[in-house]
Coordinates of C-alpha atoms in Angstrom, one line a residue:
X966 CA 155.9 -77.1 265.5
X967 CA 157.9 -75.3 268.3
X968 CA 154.5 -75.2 270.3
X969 CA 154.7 -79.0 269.7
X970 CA 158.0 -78.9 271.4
X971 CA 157.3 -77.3 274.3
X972 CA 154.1 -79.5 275.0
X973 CA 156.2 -82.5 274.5
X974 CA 158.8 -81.3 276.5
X975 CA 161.7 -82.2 274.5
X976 CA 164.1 -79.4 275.2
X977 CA 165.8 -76.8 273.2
X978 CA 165.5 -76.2 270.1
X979 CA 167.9 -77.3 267.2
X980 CA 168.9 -74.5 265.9
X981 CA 169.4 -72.7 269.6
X982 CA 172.2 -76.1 270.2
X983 CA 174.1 -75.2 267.3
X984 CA 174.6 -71.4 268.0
X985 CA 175.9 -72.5 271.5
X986 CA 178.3 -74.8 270.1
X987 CA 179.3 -72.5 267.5
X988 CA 179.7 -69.4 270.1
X989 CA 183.2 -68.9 271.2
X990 CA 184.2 -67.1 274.8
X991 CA 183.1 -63.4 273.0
X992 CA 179.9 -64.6 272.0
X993 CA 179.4 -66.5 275.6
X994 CA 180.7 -62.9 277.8
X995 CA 178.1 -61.2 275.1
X996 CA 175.6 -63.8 275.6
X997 CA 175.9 -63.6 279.7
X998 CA 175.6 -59.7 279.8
X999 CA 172.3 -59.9 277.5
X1000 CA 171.4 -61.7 280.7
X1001 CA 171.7 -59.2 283.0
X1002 CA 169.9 -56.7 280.6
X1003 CA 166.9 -55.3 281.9
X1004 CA 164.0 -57.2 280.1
X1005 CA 161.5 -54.6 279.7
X1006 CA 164.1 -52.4 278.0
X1007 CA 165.1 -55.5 276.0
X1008 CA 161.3 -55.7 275.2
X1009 CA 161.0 -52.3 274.3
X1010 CA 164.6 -52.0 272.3
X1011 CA 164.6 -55.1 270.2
X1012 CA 160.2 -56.4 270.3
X1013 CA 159.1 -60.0 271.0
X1014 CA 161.8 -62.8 270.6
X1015 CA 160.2 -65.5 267.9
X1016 CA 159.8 -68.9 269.4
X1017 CA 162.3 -71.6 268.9
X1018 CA 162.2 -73.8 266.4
X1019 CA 161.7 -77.3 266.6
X1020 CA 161.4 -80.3 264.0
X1021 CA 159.2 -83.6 264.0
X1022 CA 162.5 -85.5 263.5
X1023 CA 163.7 -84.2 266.7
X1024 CA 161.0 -85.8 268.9
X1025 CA 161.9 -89.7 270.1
X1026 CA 160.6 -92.2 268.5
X1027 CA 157.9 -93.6 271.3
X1028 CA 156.6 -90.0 270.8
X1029 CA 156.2 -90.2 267.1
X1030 CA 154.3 -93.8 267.2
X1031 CA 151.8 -91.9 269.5
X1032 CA 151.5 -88.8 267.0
X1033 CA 151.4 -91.2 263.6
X1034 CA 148.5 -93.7 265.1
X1035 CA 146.5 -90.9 266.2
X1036 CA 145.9 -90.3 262.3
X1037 CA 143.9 -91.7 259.6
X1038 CA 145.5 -94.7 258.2
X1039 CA 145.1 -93.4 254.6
X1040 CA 147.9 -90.5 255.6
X1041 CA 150.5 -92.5 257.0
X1042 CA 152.1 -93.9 253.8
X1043 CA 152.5 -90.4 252.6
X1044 CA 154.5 -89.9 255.8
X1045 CA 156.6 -93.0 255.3
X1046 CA 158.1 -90.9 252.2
X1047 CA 159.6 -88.1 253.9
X1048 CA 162.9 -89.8 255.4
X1049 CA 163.8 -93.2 256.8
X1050 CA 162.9 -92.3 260.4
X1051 CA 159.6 -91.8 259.5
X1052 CA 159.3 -95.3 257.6
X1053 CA 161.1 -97.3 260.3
X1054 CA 158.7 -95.9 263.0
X1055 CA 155.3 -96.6 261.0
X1056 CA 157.0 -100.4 260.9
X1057 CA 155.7 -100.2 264.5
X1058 CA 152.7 -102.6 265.2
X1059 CA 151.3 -100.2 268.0
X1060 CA 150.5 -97.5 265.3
X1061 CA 148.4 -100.3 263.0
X1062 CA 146.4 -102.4 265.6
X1063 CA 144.9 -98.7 266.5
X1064 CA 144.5 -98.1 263.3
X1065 CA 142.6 -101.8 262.8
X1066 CA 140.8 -101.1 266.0
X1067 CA 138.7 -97.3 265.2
X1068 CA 138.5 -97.8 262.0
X1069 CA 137.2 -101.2 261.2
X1070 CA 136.4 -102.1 264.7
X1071 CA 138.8 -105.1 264.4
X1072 CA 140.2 -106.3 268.8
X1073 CA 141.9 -109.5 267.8
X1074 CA 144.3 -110.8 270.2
X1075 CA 148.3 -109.8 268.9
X1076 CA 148.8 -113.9 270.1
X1077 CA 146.2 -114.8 267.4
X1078 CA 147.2 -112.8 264.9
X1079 CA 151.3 -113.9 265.6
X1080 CA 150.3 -117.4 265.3
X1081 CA 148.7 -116.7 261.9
X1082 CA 152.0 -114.7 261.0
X1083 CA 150.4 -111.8 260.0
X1084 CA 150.4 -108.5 261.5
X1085 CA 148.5 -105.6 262.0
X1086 CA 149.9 -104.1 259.1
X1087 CA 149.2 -106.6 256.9
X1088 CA 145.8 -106.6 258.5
X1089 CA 145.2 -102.9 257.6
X1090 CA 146.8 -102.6 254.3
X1091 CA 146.6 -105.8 252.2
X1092 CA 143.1 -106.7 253.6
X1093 CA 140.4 -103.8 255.1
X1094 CA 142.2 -101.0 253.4
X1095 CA 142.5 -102.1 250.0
X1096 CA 138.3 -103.5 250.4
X1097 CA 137.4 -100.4 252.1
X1098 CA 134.9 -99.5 249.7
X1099 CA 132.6 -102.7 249.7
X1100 CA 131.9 -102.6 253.7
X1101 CA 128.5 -101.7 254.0
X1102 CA 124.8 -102.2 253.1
X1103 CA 124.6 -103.1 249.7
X1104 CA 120.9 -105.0 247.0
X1105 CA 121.8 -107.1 244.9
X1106 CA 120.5 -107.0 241.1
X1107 CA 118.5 -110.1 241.5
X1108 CA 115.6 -108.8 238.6
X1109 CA 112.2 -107.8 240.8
X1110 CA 113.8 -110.1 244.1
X1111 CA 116.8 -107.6 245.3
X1112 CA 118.2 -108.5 248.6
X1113 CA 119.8 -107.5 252.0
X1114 CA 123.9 -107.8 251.7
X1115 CA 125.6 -106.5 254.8
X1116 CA 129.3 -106.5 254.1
X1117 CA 131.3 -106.1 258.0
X1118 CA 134.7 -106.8 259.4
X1119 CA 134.8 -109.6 261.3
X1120 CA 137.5 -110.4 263.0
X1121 CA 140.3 -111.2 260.3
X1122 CA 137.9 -111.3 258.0
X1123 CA 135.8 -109.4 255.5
X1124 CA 132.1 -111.5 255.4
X1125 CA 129.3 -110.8 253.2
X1126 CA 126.0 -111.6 254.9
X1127 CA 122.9 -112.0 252.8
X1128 CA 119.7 -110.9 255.4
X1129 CA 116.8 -112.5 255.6
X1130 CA 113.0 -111.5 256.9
X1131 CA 112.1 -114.2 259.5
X1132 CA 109.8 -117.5 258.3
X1133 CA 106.3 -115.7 257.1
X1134 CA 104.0 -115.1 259.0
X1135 CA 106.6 -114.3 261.9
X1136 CA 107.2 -110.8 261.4
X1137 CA 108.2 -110.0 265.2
X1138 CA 111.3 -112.9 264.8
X1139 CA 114.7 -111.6 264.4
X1140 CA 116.1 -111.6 261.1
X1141 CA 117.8 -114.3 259.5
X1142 CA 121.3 -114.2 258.1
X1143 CA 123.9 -116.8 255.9
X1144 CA 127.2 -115.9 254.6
X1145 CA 127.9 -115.3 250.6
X1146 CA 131.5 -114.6 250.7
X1147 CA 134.8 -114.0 252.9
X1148 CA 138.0 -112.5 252.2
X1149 CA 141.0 -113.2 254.2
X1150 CA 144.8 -113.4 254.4
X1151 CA 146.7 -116.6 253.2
X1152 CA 149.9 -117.3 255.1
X1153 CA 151.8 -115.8 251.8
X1154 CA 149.4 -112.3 253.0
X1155 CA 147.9 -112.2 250.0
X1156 CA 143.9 -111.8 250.0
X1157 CA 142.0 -114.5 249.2
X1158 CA 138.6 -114.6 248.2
X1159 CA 136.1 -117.2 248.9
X1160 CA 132.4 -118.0 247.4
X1161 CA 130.6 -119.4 250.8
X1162 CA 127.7 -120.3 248.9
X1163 CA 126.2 -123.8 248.4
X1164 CA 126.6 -126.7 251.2
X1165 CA 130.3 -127.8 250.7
X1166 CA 132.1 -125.3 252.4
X1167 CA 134.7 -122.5 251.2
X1168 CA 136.0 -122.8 247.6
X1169 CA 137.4 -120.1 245.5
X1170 CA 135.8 -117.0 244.3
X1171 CA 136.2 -113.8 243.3
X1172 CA 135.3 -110.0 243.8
X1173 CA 135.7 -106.7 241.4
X1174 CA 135.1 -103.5 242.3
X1175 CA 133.3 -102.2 239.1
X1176 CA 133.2 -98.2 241.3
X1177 CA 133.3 -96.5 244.9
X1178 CA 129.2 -97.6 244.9
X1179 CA 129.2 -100.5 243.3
X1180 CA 130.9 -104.4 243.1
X1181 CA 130.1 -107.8 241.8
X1182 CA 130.7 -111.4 242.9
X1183 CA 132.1 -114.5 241.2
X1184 CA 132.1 -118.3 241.6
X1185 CA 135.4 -120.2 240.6
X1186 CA 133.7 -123.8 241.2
X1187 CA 130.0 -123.5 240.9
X1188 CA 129.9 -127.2 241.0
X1189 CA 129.8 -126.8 244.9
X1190 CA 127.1 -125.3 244.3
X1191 CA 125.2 -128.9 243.3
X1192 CA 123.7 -131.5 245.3
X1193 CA 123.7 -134.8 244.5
X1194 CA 120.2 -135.5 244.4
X1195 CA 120.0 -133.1 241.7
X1196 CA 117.4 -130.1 241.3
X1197 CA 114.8 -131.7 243.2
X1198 CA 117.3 -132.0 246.7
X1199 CA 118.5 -128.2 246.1
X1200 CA 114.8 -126.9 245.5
X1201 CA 113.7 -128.7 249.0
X1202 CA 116.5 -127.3 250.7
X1203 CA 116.3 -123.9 249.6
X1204 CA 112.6 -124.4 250.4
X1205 CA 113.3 -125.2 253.9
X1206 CA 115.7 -122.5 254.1
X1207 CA 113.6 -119.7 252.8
X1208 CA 110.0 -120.9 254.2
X1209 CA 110.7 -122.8 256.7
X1210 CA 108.2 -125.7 255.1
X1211 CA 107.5 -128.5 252.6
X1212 CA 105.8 -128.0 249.6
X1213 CA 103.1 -130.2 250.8
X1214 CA 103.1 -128.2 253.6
X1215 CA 101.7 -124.7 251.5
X1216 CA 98.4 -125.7 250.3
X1217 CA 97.5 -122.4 248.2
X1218 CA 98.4 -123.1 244.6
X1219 CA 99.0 -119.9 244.1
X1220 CA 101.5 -119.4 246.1
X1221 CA 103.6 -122.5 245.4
X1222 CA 104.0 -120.9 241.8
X1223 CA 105.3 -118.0 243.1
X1224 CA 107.7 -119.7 245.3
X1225 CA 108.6 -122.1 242.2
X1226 CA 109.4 -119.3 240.0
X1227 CA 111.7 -117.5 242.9
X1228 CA 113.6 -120.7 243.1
X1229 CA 114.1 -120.9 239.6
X1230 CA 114.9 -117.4 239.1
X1231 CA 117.3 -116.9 241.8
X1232 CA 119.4 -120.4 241.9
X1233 CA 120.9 -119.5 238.2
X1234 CA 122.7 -116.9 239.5
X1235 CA 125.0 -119.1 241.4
X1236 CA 126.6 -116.4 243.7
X1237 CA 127.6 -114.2 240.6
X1238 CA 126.1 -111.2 241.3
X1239 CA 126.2 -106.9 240.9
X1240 CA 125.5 -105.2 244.1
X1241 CA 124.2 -101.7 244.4
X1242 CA 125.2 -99.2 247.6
X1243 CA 122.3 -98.7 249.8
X1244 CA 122.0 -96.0 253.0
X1245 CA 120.2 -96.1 256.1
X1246 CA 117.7 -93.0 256.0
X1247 CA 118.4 -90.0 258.1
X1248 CA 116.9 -88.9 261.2
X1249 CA 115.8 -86.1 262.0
X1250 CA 114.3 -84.8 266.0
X1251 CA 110.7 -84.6 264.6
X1252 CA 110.3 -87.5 262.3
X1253 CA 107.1 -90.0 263.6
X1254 CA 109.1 -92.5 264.3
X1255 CA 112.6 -93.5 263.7
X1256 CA 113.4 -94.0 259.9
X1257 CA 115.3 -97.3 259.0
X1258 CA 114.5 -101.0 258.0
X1259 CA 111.3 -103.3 258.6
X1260 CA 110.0 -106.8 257.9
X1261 CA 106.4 -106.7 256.5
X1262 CA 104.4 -109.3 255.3
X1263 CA 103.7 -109.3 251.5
X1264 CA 100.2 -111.6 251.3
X1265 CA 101.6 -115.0 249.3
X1266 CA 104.7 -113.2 248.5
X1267 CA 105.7 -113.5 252.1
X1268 CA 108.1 -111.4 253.8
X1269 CA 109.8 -108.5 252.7
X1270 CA 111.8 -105.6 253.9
X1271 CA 111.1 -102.5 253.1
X1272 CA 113.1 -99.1 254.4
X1273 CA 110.9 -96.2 256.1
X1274 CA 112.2 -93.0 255.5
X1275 CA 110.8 -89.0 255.8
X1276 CA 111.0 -86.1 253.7
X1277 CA 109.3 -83.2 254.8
X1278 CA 105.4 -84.0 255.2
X1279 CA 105.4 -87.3 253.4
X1280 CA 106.8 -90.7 254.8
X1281 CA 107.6 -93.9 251.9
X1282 CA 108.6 -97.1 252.3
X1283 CA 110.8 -98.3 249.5
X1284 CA 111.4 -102.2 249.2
X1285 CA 114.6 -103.5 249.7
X1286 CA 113.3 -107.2 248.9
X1287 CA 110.4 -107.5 246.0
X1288 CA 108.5 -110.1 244.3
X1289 CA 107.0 -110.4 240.6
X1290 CA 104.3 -108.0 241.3
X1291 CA 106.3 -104.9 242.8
X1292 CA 110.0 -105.2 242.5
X1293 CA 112.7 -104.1 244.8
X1294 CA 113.1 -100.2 244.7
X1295 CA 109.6 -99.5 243.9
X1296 CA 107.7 -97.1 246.7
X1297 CA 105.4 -100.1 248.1
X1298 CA 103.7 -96.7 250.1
X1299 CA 103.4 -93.6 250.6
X1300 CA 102.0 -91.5 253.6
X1301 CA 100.4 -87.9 254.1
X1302 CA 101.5 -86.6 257.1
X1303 CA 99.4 -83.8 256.4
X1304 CA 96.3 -85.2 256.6
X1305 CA 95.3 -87.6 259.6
X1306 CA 92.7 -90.0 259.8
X1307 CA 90.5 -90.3 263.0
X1308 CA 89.1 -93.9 263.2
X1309 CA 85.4 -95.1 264.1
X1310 CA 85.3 -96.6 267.9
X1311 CA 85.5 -100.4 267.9
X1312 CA 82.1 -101.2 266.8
X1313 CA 82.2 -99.1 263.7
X1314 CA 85.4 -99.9 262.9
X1315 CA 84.3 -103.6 262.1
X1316 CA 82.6 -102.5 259.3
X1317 CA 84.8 -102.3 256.7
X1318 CA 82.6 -99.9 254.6
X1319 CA 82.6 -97.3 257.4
X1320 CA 86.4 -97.1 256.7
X1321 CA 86.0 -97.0 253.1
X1322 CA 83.6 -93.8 253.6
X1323 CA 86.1 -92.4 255.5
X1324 CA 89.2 -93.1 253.7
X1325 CA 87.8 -92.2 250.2
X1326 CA 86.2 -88.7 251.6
X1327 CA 90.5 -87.9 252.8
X1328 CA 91.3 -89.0 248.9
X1329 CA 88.9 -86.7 247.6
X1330 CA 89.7 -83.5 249.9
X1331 CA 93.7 -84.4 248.9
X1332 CA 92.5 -84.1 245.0
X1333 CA 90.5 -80.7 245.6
X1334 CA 93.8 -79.7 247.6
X1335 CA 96.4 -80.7 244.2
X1336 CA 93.6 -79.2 242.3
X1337 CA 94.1 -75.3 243.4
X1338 CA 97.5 -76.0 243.9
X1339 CA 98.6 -73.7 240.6
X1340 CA 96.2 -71.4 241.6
X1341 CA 97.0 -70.0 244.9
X1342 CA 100.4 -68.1 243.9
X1343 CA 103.8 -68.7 243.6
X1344 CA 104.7 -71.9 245.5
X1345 CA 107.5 -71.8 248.3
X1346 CA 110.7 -73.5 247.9
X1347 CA 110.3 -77.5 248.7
X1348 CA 112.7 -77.6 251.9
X1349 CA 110.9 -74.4 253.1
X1350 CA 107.1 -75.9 252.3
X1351 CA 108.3 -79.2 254.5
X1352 CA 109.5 -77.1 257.5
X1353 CA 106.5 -75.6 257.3
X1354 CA 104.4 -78.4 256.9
X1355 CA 106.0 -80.2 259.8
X1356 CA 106.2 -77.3 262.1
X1357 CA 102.0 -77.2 261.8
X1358 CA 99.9 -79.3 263.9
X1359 CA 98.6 -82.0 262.2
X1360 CA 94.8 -81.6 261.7
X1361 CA 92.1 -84.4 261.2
X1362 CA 90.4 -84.8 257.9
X1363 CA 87.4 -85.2 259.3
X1364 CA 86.2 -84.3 263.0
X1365 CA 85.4 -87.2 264.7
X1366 CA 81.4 -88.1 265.2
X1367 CA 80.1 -88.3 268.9
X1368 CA 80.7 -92.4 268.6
X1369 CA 84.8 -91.5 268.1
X1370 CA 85.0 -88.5 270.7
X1371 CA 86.2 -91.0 273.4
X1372 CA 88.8 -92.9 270.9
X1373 CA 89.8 -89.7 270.0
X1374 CA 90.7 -88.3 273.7
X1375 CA 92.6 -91.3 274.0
X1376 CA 94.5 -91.0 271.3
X1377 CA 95.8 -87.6 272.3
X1378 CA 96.6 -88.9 275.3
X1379 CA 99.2 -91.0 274.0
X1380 CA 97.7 -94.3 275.4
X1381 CA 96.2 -94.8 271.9
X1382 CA 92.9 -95.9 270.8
X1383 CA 91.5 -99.9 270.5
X1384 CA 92.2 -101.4 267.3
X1385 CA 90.2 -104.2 264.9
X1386 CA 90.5 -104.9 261.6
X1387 CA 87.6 -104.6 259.6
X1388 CA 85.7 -107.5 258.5
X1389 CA 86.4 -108.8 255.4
X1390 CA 90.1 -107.6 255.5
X1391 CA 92.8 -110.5 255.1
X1392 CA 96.2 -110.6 257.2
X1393 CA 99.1 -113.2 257.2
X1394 CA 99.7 -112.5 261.0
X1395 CA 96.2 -112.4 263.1
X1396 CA 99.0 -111.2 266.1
X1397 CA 98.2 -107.3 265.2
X1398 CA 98.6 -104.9 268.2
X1399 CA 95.6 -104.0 269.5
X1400 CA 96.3 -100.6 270.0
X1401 CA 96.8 -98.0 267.3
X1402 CA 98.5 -94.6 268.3
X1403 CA 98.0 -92.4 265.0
X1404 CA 96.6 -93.1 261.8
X1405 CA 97.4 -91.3 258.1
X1406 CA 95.8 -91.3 255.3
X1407 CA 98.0 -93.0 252.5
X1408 CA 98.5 -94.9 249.3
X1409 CA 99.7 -98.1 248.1
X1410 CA 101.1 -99.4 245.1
X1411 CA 99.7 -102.2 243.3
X1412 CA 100.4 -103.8 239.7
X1413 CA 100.0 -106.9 237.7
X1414 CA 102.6 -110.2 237.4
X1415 CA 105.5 -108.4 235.8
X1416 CA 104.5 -104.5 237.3
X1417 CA 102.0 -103.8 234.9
X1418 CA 99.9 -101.5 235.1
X1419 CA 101.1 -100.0 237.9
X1420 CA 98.6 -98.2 240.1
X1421 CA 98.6 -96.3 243.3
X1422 CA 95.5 -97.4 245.5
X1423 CA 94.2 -95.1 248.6
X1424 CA 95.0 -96.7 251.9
X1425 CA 95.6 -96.2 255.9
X1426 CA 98.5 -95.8 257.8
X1427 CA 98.7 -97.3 261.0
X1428 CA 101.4 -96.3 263.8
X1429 CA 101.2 -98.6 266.5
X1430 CA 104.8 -97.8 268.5
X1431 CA 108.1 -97.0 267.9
X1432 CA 108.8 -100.3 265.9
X1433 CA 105.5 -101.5 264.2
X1434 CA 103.5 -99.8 262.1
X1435 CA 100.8 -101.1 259.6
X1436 CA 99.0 -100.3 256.5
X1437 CA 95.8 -101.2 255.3
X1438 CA 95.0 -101.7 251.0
X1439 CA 91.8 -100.1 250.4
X1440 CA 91.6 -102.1 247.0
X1441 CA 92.7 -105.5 248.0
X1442 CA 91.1 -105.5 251.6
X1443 CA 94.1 -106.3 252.8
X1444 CA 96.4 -105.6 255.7
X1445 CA 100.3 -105.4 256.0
X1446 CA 102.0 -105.5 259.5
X1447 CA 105.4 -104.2 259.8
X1448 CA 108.3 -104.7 262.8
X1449 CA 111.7 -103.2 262.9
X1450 CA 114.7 -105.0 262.0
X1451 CA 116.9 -104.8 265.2
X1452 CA 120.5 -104.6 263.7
X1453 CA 123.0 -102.2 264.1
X1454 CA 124.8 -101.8 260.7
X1455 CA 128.3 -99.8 260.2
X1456 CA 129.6 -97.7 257.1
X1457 CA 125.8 -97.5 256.0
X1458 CA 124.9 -94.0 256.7
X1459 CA 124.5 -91.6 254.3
X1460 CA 126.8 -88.6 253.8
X1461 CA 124.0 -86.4 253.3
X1462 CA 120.3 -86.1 252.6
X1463 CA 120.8 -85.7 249.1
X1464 CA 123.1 -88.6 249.2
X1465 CA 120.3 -90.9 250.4
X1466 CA 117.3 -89.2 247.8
X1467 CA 120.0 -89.9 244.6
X1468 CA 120.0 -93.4 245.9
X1469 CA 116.6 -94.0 246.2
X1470 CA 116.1 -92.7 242.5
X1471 CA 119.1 -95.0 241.3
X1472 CA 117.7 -98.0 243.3
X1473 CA 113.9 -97.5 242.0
X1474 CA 114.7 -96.3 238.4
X1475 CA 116.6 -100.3 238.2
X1476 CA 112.8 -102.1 238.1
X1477 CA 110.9 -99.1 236.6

């Protein structure tokens, strides 16, 4: 405190003041020839003198409002308790809008905000503090659908936005996005909720925070909800909305069932919903790519998003958005870094049995590898085994054949190798890069209407760049592309590893 002083040059201390003013003319003769003492003997007679004292309540007040914004705005009312100085300087805006500003990110203009009567204050306490805990990334329970929710600050209000993939095929497009719900302040400053969902604007809603990871959502007047030309006018423009089409325009029948059962499925929710906390994935310097969230397409299911995470020599994408078949928080694949597949040159790889061969012989060396597992000792400790496993080179599960040897050259050149799909296999987007940089072997989950039978299938990773990678279904001769969603999200990273892997467990044991 008295080192405070000094910094803030504010003088003598207290204490020192009131030993002056109570000294009388002995004390002051005493005090002058204590001057003229010699201060090495003083040193050596009577040891280091202690510091002076100071006090917090003894610096000015424009010096305090510079102290008290500097901390977290969860601290200050604790310091409005110790006297009445203290309470009449955290009345000051200053310390608040600073507050508003590195914590939530909020720049309004102080004209705005006077107009509005509120202040920062009210701002921080009665609006972003008190719904602190829902900003973030959050999936929605909607059974084997889920969902994107992205709750920010903006401006003087708190928004829900529900993400979308782009119209299917379009997997490059930027991602779509409509509001849910908003909170804001009233002129009386109390916070008002409001259900943005439906066509007629704002009407009242309301929000309860069930825990620190979880919240729901509640209409007031789901009646906005309706349109006047009944089901058949909501189900076209939902349709429109979340394809981009007509029904006439989707031909497969197929797939019209499957968007007919989403609509119905989803629309009798009306906005009333439980929402689940979600993190972005850590990085980490040697990852293969940076982990985080991508668009891929999904056959007639469309377009989902699915996260891309690492942990130790295995890489999984875990879906964010589902459909009947594999629901939201199920691992829609899982790669091998371990084991690396070296495609056939381009006229080889058009033959979509060549693949096979090679893909199946990497399955069966992976299942003599689990197989003498138990026998080969004591096994190391999992963090250990994935630093190892990482720190190795990656080797190629089969050595390429004198066809390959210039694909292969390329590859490790970093330019990549020429890239075809093999006849016979089926893609939603024909605009595939044309390049491939690495390849894994892999495995993909598939299952029947409802996840039966669930069943992990052998498959191939493709890596393409930093923000597209692909995966090819061994079983359904099919292929996946996948494109980075380009958004930066705040208050969604994890506060550890083992943060994020307890909630990928919580988010996948929901649809198991």
């Amino acid at each position: 405190m008295a080192v405070c002083a000094r910094l803030c040059g504010v003088g003598p201390a207290r204490g020192c003041r009131r030993r002056q003013q109570r000294g009388g003319p002995a004390e002051t003769t005493a005090a002058d020839s204590e001057l003229d003492t010699d201060p090495e003997e003083e040193r050596i007679e009577a040891g280091p003198s202690p510091p002076p004292r100071c006090s917090l309540l003894d610096l000015p007040p424009e010096l305090l409002v510079e102290i008290f914004a500097s901390l977290p705005g969860t601290d200050l009312p604790s310091l409005a308790q110790v006297c009445s100085k203290f309470r009449r300087v955290l009345h000051t805006d200053t310390i608040w809008r600073r507050r508003c500003r590195e914590e939530y990110g909020v720049c309004e203009n102080l004209r705005k905000m006077e107009i509005t009567g509120l202040s920062c204050r009210d701002i921080y306490a009665k609006l972003l503090h008190r719904y602190r805990h829902i900003l973030g990334l959050w999936q929605p329970d909607i059974g084997p659908y889920g969902g994107l929710l992205n709750v920010v600050v903006d401006g003087l209000f708190i928004i829900g936005w529900m993400y979308l993939p782009p119209h299917d095929p379009h997997v490059d497009d930027p991602m779509r996005f409509k509001p849910l719900f908003r909170i804001h302040l009233m002129e009386r400053k109390l916070a008002t909720v409001e259900c943005m969902y439906g066509h007629k604007g704002p009407h009242n809603g309301h929000i309860q925070i069930v825990k620190k990871d979880e919240f729901s959502t509640k209409c007031n007047q789901t009646d906005h909800h309706r349109m006047s030309g009944g089901r058949q006018e909501e189900f076209r423009t939902w349709l429109r909305e979340e394809w981009g089409r007509t029904l006439e325009d989707i031909f497969h029948e197929h797939m019209q069932e499957l968007i007919l059962m989403k609509f119905i499925y989803t629309s009798q929710y009306d906005n009333c919903l439980t929402y689940r906390r979600i993190y972005l994935p850590p990085s980490r310097p040697d990852d293969l790519i940076k982990p985080g969230l991508f668009k891929g397409t999904y056959g007639s299911h469309g377009l989902e998003i699915v996260m891309l995470s690492f942990h130790g020599h295995r890489a999984r994408g875990t879906k964010i958005t589902g459909d009947p078949n594999i629901p939201a928080g199920q691992q829609t694949v899982e790669v091998d870094l371990r084991h690396r597949i070296q495609l056939p040159d381009i006229e080889n790889l058009r033959n979509f049995n060549e693949l096979s061969r090679i893909v199946l012989e990497v399955r069966e060396q992976v299942r003599q590898e689990q197989q003498q597992e138990p026998s080969e000792g004591p096994a190391l400790p999992q963090e250990q085994a994935a630093r190892e496993a990482d720190a190795a080179p990656a080797e190629d599960s089969r050595k390429p054949a004198d066809g390959a040897a210039a694909a292969e050259q390329l590859a490790q050149s970093g330019k990549g190798q020429p890239f075809v799909l093999p006849m016979g296999v089926s893609s939603r987007n024909e605009d595939y890069p044309r390049t491939c940089r690495m390849c894994f072997y892999g495995t993909g989950l598939i299952a029947g209407h409802g996840f039966t039978s669930p069943e992990r299938t052998p498959g191939v990773f493709l890596l393409f760049d930093e923000d597209r990678f692909g995966f090819i279904w061994l079983e359904l001769k099919s292929f996946s592309l996948y494109s980075r969603v380009r958004a930066s999200f705040r208050h969604a990273d994890a506060p550890s590893p083992q943060a994020f892997d307890e909630m990928l467990k919580n988010i996948q044991s929901l649809t198991s």
